[in-house]
Amino acid sequence: TYAIRAPQDYKADSPRKWPTVLILHGSNMNGRAYVATIAAAWPEIARDFILLGINGETASNTGDDPRFNYSYVNYMGHSTYKGFPGTDRESPALVYQAMGDLKEVYPIEHYLVGGHSQGGFLTYCLMMNFPESIAGAFPISCGLLMQCDPEVYSDQALREAQRKVPLAIIHGKNDPIMGFGKGQYAASLFGDTGWPAFRFFT
């Protein structure tokens, strides 16, 4: 399931394609809340971009305000690590598939993918395993799974595609849930590899 918001000048009969901000929610949250927050806090982004929030596949509650969680911890993707049977269908694969499906339905030009906390971990998974689907990534207040370390991928074509994705890591120094060290560590890994377009916002 997902929530989507059209930009200001959207017209259903127009051939125009729009850049899209895909925001991935934190644990026990939903995409609608994040889409609404971005639209309220940054109206200029809501004016110029489609806003999209894809929910995790696991519901943590139901009702008028359903909440969800992503699965990604055991997802190995294209890394050199080997996964368990079935874990190749965790959230990274499902969200990637949904991104393709939604691009067929809505006038999406390209995706800028970001996520908060749990959604940030997932952002790294998408960027490292499906880089061709992402025009930029901005993980927020999260850490990096070992299987998303930029040095655990051996396929040269994949490594080149990964490094074409601009990366902005965002982390508060006073984050009480996901300590600042998690963001700092991820930034050091991408910085040490000489990621071509990279910035750490604190």
PDB file of C-alpha atoms in Angstrom:
ATOM      1  CA  THR A   1       0.000   0.000   0.000  1.00  0.00           C
ATOM      2  CA  TYR A   2       1.127   3.580  -0.516  1.00  0.00           C
ATOM      3  CA  ALA A   3       0.222   7.264  -0.308  1.00  0.00           C
ATOM      4  CA  ILE A   4       0.843   9.638  -3.201  1.00  0.00           C
ATOM      5  CA  ARG A   5       0.481  13.399  -3.595  1.00  0.00           C
ATOM      6  CA  ALA A   6       0.439  15.267  -6.909  1.00  0.00           C
ATOM      7  CA  PRO A   7       2.504  18.439  -7.420  1.00  0.00           C
ATOM      8  CA  GLN A   8       0.865  21.827  -7.828  1.00  0.00           C
ATOM      9  CA  ASP A   9       0.705  21.966 -11.636  1.00  0.00           C
ATOM     10  CA  TYR A  10      -0.187  18.332 -12.196  1.00  0.00           C
ATOM     11  CA  LYS A  11      -2.776  17.745 -14.918  1.00  0.00           C
ATOM     12  CA  ALA A  12      -4.108  14.267 -15.571  1.00  0.00           C
ATOM     13  CA  ASP A  13      -4.156  14.736 -19.346  1.00  0.00           C
ATOM     14  CA  SER A  14      -0.628  16.166 -19.582  1.00  0.00           C
ATOM     15  CA  PRO A  15       2.296  14.096 -20.949  1.00  0.00           C
ATOM     16  CA  ARG A  16       4.636  15.789 -18.468  1.00  0.00           C
ATOM     17  CA  LYS A  17       6.760  13.539 -16.242  1.00  0.00           C
ATOM     18  CA  TRP A  18       7.641  14.577 -12.692  1.00  0.00           C
ATOM     19  CA  PRO A  19      10.624  13.943 -10.420  1.00  0.00           C
ATOM     20  CA  THR A  20       9.394  11.978  -7.429  1.00  0.00           C
ATOM     21  CA  VAL A  21      10.461  11.981  -3.799  1.00  0.00           C
ATOM     22  CA  LEU A  22       9.932   8.481  -2.427  1.00  0.00           C
ATOM     23  CA  ILE A  23       9.989   8.655   1.373  1.00  0.00           C
ATOM     24  CA  LEU A  24      10.235   5.425   3.388  1.00  0.00           C
ATOM     25  CA  HIS A  25       8.751   5.548   6.874  1.00  0.00           C
ATOM     26  CA  GLY A  26      10.213   4.679  10.253  1.00  0.00           C
ATOM     27  CA  SER A  27       9.081   1.711  12.335  1.00  0.00           C
ATOM     28  CA  ASN A  28       5.397   1.485  13.258  1.00  0.00           C
ATOM     29  CA  MET A  29       4.532   4.413  10.995  1.00  0.00           C
ATOM     30  CA  ASN A  30       3.027   4.896   7.545  1.00  0.00           C
ATOM     31  CA  GLY A  31       3.816   6.623   4.277  1.00  0.00           C
ATOM     32  CA  ARG A  32       0.832   8.969   4.457  1.00  0.00           C
ATOM     33  CA  ALA A  33       2.173  10.679   7.590  1.00  0.00           C
ATOM     34  CA  TYR A  34       5.576  11.263   5.979  1.00  0.00           C
ATOM     35  CA  VAL A  35       4.081  12.571   2.723  1.00  0.00           C
ATOM     36  CA  ALA A  36       1.897  14.986   4.698  1.00  0.00           C
ATOM     37  CA  THR A  37       4.855  16.143   6.818  1.00  0.00           C
ATOM     38  CA  ILE A  38       7.023  16.901   3.791  1.00  0.00           C
ATOM     39  CA  ALA A  39       4.176  18.797   2.113  1.00  0.00           C
ATOM     40  CA  ALA A  40       3.573  20.880   5.242  1.00  0.00           C
ATOM     41  CA  ALA A  41       7.222  21.533   6.143  1.00  0.00           C
ATOM     42  CA  TRP A  42       8.620  22.070   2.642  1.00  0.00           C
ATOM     43  CA  PRO A  43       5.825  23.394   0.370  1.00  0.00           C
ATOM     44  CA  GLU A  44       8.332  24.155  -2.392  1.00  0.00           C
ATOM     45  CA  ILE A  45       9.148  20.432  -2.603  1.00  0.00           C
ATOM     46  CA  ALA A  46       5.444  19.559  -2.676  1.00  0.00           C
ATOM     47  CA  ARG A  47       4.998  22.121  -5.450  1.00  0.00           C
ATOM     48  CA  ASP A  48       7.672  20.663  -7.730  1.00  0.00           C
ATOM     49  CA  PHE A  49       7.715  16.921  -6.960  1.00  0.00           C
ATOM     50  CA  ILE A  50       5.352  13.997  -6.729  1.00  0.00           C
ATOM     51  CA  LEU A  51       5.504  12.809  -3.112  1.00  0.00           C
ATOM     52  CA  LEU A  52       5.206   9.067  -2.572  1.00  0.00           C
ATOM     53  CA  GLY A  53       5.287   6.953   0.573  1.00  0.00           C
ATOM     54  CA  ILE A  54       5.336   3.159   0.179  1.00  0.00           C
ATOM     55  CA  ASN A  55       4.329   1.270   3.303  1.00  0.00           C
ATOM     56  CA  GLY A  56       6.132  -1.741   4.724  1.00  0.00           C
ATOM     57  CA  GLU A  57       4.567  -5.115   3.960  1.00  0.00           C
ATOM     58  CA  THR A  58       4.050  -6.020   7.632  1.00  0.00           C
ATOM     59  CA  ALA A  59       1.163  -4.303   9.415  1.00  0.00           C
ATOM     60  CA  SER A  60       1.784  -3.539  13.092  1.00  0.00           C
ATOM     61  CA  ASN A  61      -1.796  -2.357  13.625  1.00  0.00           C
ATOM     62  CA  THR A  62      -4.933  -1.807  11.581  1.00  0.00           C
ATOM     63  CA  GLY A  63      -7.836   0.612  11.685  1.00  0.00           C
ATOM     64  CA  ASP A  64      -8.191   4.264  10.687  1.00  0.00           C
ATOM     65  CA  ASP A  65      -4.461   4.952  11.070  1.00  0.00           C
ATOM     66  CA  PRO A  66      -2.678   1.719  10.102  1.00  0.00           C
ATOM     67  CA  ARG A  67       1.027   1.357  10.877  1.00  0.00           C
ATOM     68  CA  PHE A  68       3.626  -0.794   9.169  1.00  0.00           C
ATOM     69  CA  ASN A  69       7.147  -2.180   9.327  1.00  0.00           C
ATOM     70  CA  TYR A  70       9.661  -3.093   6.642  1.00  0.00           C
ATOM     71  CA  SER A  71      11.732  -6.276   6.551  1.00  0.00           C
ATOM     72  CA  TYR A  72      15.319  -5.939   5.348  1.00  0.00           C
ATOM     73  CA  VAL A  73      17.710  -7.214   8.019  1.00  0.00           C
ATOM     74  CA  ASN A  74      18.346 -10.576   6.306  1.00  0.00           C
ATOM     75  CA  TYR A  75      18.298  -9.226   2.758  1.00  0.00           C
ATOM     76  CA  MET A  76      21.660  -9.895   1.088  1.00  0.00           C
ATOM     77  CA  GLY A  77      20.755  -8.764  -2.424  1.00  0.00           C
ATOM     78  CA  HIS A  78      23.749  -8.587  -4.786  1.00  0.00           C
ATOM     79  CA  SER A  79      26.352  -8.442  -2.025  1.00  0.00           C
ATOM     80  CA  THR A  80      28.961 -11.167  -1.592  1.00  0.00           C
ATOM     81  CA  TYR A  81      27.057 -12.498   1.439  1.00  0.00           C
ATOM     82  CA  LYS A  82      24.667 -15.425   1.025  1.00  0.00           C
ATOM     83  CA  GLY A  83      21.108 -15.140   2.343  1.00  0.00           C
ATOM     84  CA  PHE A  84      18.537 -17.545   3.686  1.00  0.00           C
ATOM     85  CA  PRO A  85      15.799 -18.956   1.423  1.00  0.00           C
ATOM     86  CA  GLY A  86      12.922 -16.500   1.112  1.00  0.00           C
ATOM     87  CA  THR A  87      14.770 -13.450   2.388  1.00  0.00           C
ATOM     88  CA  ASP A  88      15.284 -12.293  -1.205  1.00  0.00           C
ATOM     89  CA  ARG A  89      11.612 -11.221  -1.012  1.00  0.00           C
ATOM     90  CA  GLU A  90      12.069  -8.845   1.894  1.00  0.00           C
ATOM     91  CA  SER A  91      11.219  -5.143   1.547  1.00  0.00           C
ATOM     92  CA  PRO A  92      14.110  -4.089  -0.745  1.00  0.00           C
ATOM     93  CA  ALA A  93      12.882  -6.410  -3.511  1.00  0.00           C
ATOM     94  CA  LEU A  94       9.219  -5.606  -2.882  1.00  0.00           C
ATOM     95  CA  VAL A  95       9.709  -1.821  -2.848  1.00  0.00           C
ATOM     96  CA  TYR A  96      11.886  -1.995  -5.965  1.00  0.00           C
ATOM     97  CA  GLN A  97       9.129  -3.935  -7.714  1.00  0.00           C
ATOM     98  CA  ALA A  98       6.504  -1.431  -6.525  1.00  0.00           C
ATOM     99  CA  MET A  99       8.639   1.451  -7.829  1.00  0.00           C
ATOM    100  CA  GLY A 100       8.559  -0.098 -11.291  1.00  0.00           C
ATOM    101  CA  ASP A 101       4.828  -0.799 -11.115  1.00  0.00           C
ATOM    102  CA  LEU A 102       4.014   2.736  -9.957  1.00  0.00           C
ATOM    103  CA  LYS A 103       6.140   4.242 -12.725  1.00  0.00           C
ATOM    104  CA  GLU A 104       3.792   2.535 -15.178  1.00  0.00           C
ATOM    105  CA  VAL A 105       0.732   4.129 -13.539  1.00  0.00           C
ATOM    106  CA  TYR A 106       1.895   7.639 -12.596  1.00  0.00           C
ATOM    107  CA  PRO A 107       3.922  10.241 -14.569  1.00  0.00           C
ATOM    108  CA  ILE A 108       7.137   9.559 -12.640  1.00  0.00           C
ATOM    109  CA  GLU A 109      10.334  10.756 -14.308  1.00  0.00           C
ATOM    110  CA  HIS A 110      12.814   9.487 -11.723  1.00  0.00           C
ATOM    111  CA  TYR A 111      13.017   8.677  -8.014  1.00  0.00           C
ATOM    112  CA  LEU A 112      14.871  10.472  -5.237  1.00  0.00           C
ATOM    113  CA  VAL A 113      14.685   7.917  -2.432  1.00  0.00           C
ATOM    114  CA  GLY A 114      14.996   8.725   1.236  1.00  0.00           C
ATOM    115  CA  GLY A 115      13.974   7.083   4.442  1.00  0.00           C
ATOM    116  CA  HIS A 116      13.862   7.796   8.138  1.00  0.00           C
ATOM    117  CA  SER A 117      15.206   5.311  10.704  1.00  0.00           C
ATOM    118  CA  GLN A 118      13.936   1.907   9.540  1.00  0.00           C
ATOM    119  CA  GLY A 119      13.240   3.475   6.142  1.00  0.00           C
ATOM    120  CA  GLY A 120      16.815   4.794   6.074  1.00  0.00           C
ATOM    121  CA  PHE A 121      18.265   1.300   6.424  1.00  0.00           C
ATOM    122  CA  LEU A 122      15.997   0.301   3.545  1.00  0.00           C
ATOM    123  CA  THR A 123      17.178   3.294   1.483  1.00  0.00           C
ATOM    124  CA  TYR A 124      20.743   1.988   1.629  1.00  0.00           C
ATOM    125  CA  CYS A 125      19.512  -1.485   0.594  1.00  0.00           C
ATOM    126  CA  LEU A 126      17.744  -0.056  -2.445  1.00  0.00           C
ATOM    127  CA  MET A 127      20.656   2.155  -3.450  1.00  0.00           C
ATOM    128  CA  MET A 128      23.242  -0.616  -3.217  1.00  0.00           C
ATOM    129  CA  ASN A 129      21.190  -3.376  -4.852  1.00  0.00           C
ATOM    130  CA  PHE A 130      19.060  -1.483  -7.386  1.00  0.00           C
ATOM    131  CA  PRO A 131      21.084   1.662  -8.138  1.00  0.00           C
ATOM    132  CA  GLU A 132      19.751   1.956 -11.674  1.00  0.00           C
ATOM    133  CA  SER A 133      16.304   2.760 -10.258  1.00  0.00           C
ATOM    134  CA  ILE A 134      17.433   5.725  -8.133  1.00  0.00           C
ATOM    135  CA  ALA A 135      18.532   9.240  -9.126  1.00  0.00           C
ATOM    136  CA  GLY A 136      19.606  10.138  -5.570  1.00  0.00           C
ATOM    137  CA  ALA A 137      19.431   8.781  -2.007  1.00  0.00           C
ATOM    138  CA  PHE A 138      19.055  10.446   1.393  1.00  0.00           C
ATOM    139  CA  PRO A 139      19.006   8.071   4.389  1.00  0.00           C
ATOM    140  CA  ILE A 140      18.027   9.869   7.611  1.00  0.00           C
ATOM    141  CA  SER A 141      18.796   8.904  11.232  1.00  0.00           C
ATOM    142  CA  CYS A 142      19.790   5.320  10.574  1.00  0.00           C
ATOM    143  CA  GLY A 143      22.691   2.948  10.270  1.00  0.00           C
ATOM    144  CA  LEU A 144      24.149   0.815   7.520  1.00  0.00           C
ATOM    145  CA  LEU A 145      23.757  -2.965   7.388  1.00  0.00           C
ATOM    146  CA  MET A 146      27.020  -4.845   6.840  1.00  0.00           C
ATOM    147  CA  GLN A 147      25.634  -6.276   3.603  1.00  0.00           C
ATOM    148  CA  CYS A 148      25.265  -2.733   2.241  1.00  0.00           C
ATOM    149  CA  ASP A 149      28.888  -1.775   2.880  1.00  0.00           C
ATOM    150  CA  PRO A 150      30.189  -0.435  -0.462  1.00  0.00           C
ATOM    151  CA  GLU A 151      33.111  -2.878  -0.338  1.00  0.00           C
ATOM    152  CA  VAL A 152      31.029  -6.086  -0.189  1.00  0.00           C
ATOM    153  CA  TYR A 153      29.978  -5.949  -3.840  1.00  0.00           C
ATOM    154  CA  SER A 154      32.229  -7.573  -6.433  1.00  0.00           C
ATOM    155  CA  ASP A 155      30.285  -7.080  -9.681  1.00  0.00           C
ATOM    156  CA  GLN A 156      32.066  -4.254 -11.495  1.00  0.00           C
ATOM    157  CA  ALA A 157      29.037  -3.061 -13.470  1.00  0.00           C
ATOM    158  CA  LEU A 158      26.986  -2.910 -10.265  1.00  0.00           C
ATOM    159  CA  ARG A 159      29.736  -1.010  -8.431  1.00  0.00           C
ATOM    160  CA  GLU A 160      29.862   1.536 -11.241  1.00  0.00           C
ATOM    161  CA  ALA A 161      26.064   1.960 -11.168  1.00  0.00           C
ATOM    162  CA  GLN A 162      26.108   2.392  -7.374  1.00  0.00           C
ATOM    163  CA  ARG A 163      28.650   5.195  -7.612  1.00  0.00           C
ATOM    164  CA  LYS A 164      26.465   7.121 -10.049  1.00  0.00           C
ATOM    165  CA  VAL A 165      23.874   7.663  -7.290  1.00  0.00           C
ATOM    166  CA  PRO A 166      24.373  10.929  -5.362  1.00  0.00           C
ATOM    167  CA  LEU A 167      24.192  10.229  -1.621  1.00  0.00           C
ATOM    168  CA  ALA A 168      23.267  12.607   1.208  1.00  0.00           C
ATOM    169  CA  ILE A 169      23.447  11.054   4.688  1.00  0.00           C
ATOM    170  CA  ILE A 170      21.502  13.021   7.302  1.00  0.00           C
ATOM    171  CA  HIS A 171      21.869  12.490  11.058  1.00  0.00           C
ATOM    172  CA  GLY A 172      21.228  14.593  14.156  1.00  0.00           C
ATOM    173  CA  LYS A 173      24.084  14.783  16.641  1.00  0.00           C
ATOM    174  CA  ASN A 174      21.568  14.561  19.504  1.00  0.00           C
ATOM    175  CA  ASP A 175      19.555  11.626  18.109  1.00  0.00           C
ATOM    176  CA  PRO A 176      18.401   9.662  21.196  1.00  0.00           C
ATOM    177  CA  ILE A 177      17.193   6.562  19.295  1.00  0.00           C
ATOM    178  CA  MET A 178      19.688   5.984  16.497  1.00  0.00           C
ATOM    179  CA  GLY A 179      22.934   7.316  17.934  1.00  0.00           C
ATOM    180  CA  PHE A 180      24.944   9.781  15.870  1.00  0.00           C
ATOM    181  CA  GLY A 181      27.759   7.231  15.638  1.00  0.00           C
ATOM    182  CA  LYS A 182      25.663   5.121  13.246  1.00  0.00           C
ATOM    183  CA  GLY A 183      25.460   7.933  10.733  1.00  0.00           C
ATOM    184  CA  GLN A 184      29.083   8.833  11.308  1.00  0.00           C
ATOM    185  CA  TYR A 185      30.188   5.262  10.638  1.00  0.00           C
ATOM    186  CA  ALA A 186      28.200   5.044   7.394  1.00  0.00           C
ATOM    187  CA  ALA A 187      29.593   8.399   6.284  1.00  0.00           C
ATOM    188  CA  SER A 188      33.139   7.208   6.944  1.00  0.00           C
ATOM    189  CA  LEU A 189      32.612   4.088   4.797  1.00  0.00           C
ATOM    190  CA  PHE A 190      31.252   6.003   1.820  1.00  0.00           C
ATOM    191  CA  GLY A 191      33.782   8.771   2.289  1.00  0.00           C
ATOM    192  CA  ASP A 192      36.686   6.315   2.407  1.00  0.00           C
ATOM    193  CA  THR A 193      35.580   4.733  -0.883  1.00  0.00           C
ATOM    194  CA  GLY A 194      35.639   8.152  -2.549  1.00  0.00           C
ATOM    195  CA  TRP A 195      31.925   8.129  -3.397  1.00  0.00           C
ATOM    196  CA  PRO A 196      31.740  10.599  -6.318  1.00  0.00           C
ATOM    197  CA  ALA A 197      28.724  12.651  -5.132  1.00  0.00           C
ATOM    198  CA  PHE A 198      28.494  12.425  -1.359  1.00  0.00           C
ATOM    199  CA  ARG A 199      27.716  14.711   1.566  1.00  0.00           C
ATOM    200  CA  PHE A 200      27.149  14.138   5.290  1.00  0.00           C
ATOM    201  CA  PHE A 201      24.642  16.583   6.789  1.00  0.00           C
ATOM    202  CA  THR A 202      24.707  16.798  10.598  1.00  0.00           C
TER     203      THR A 202
END
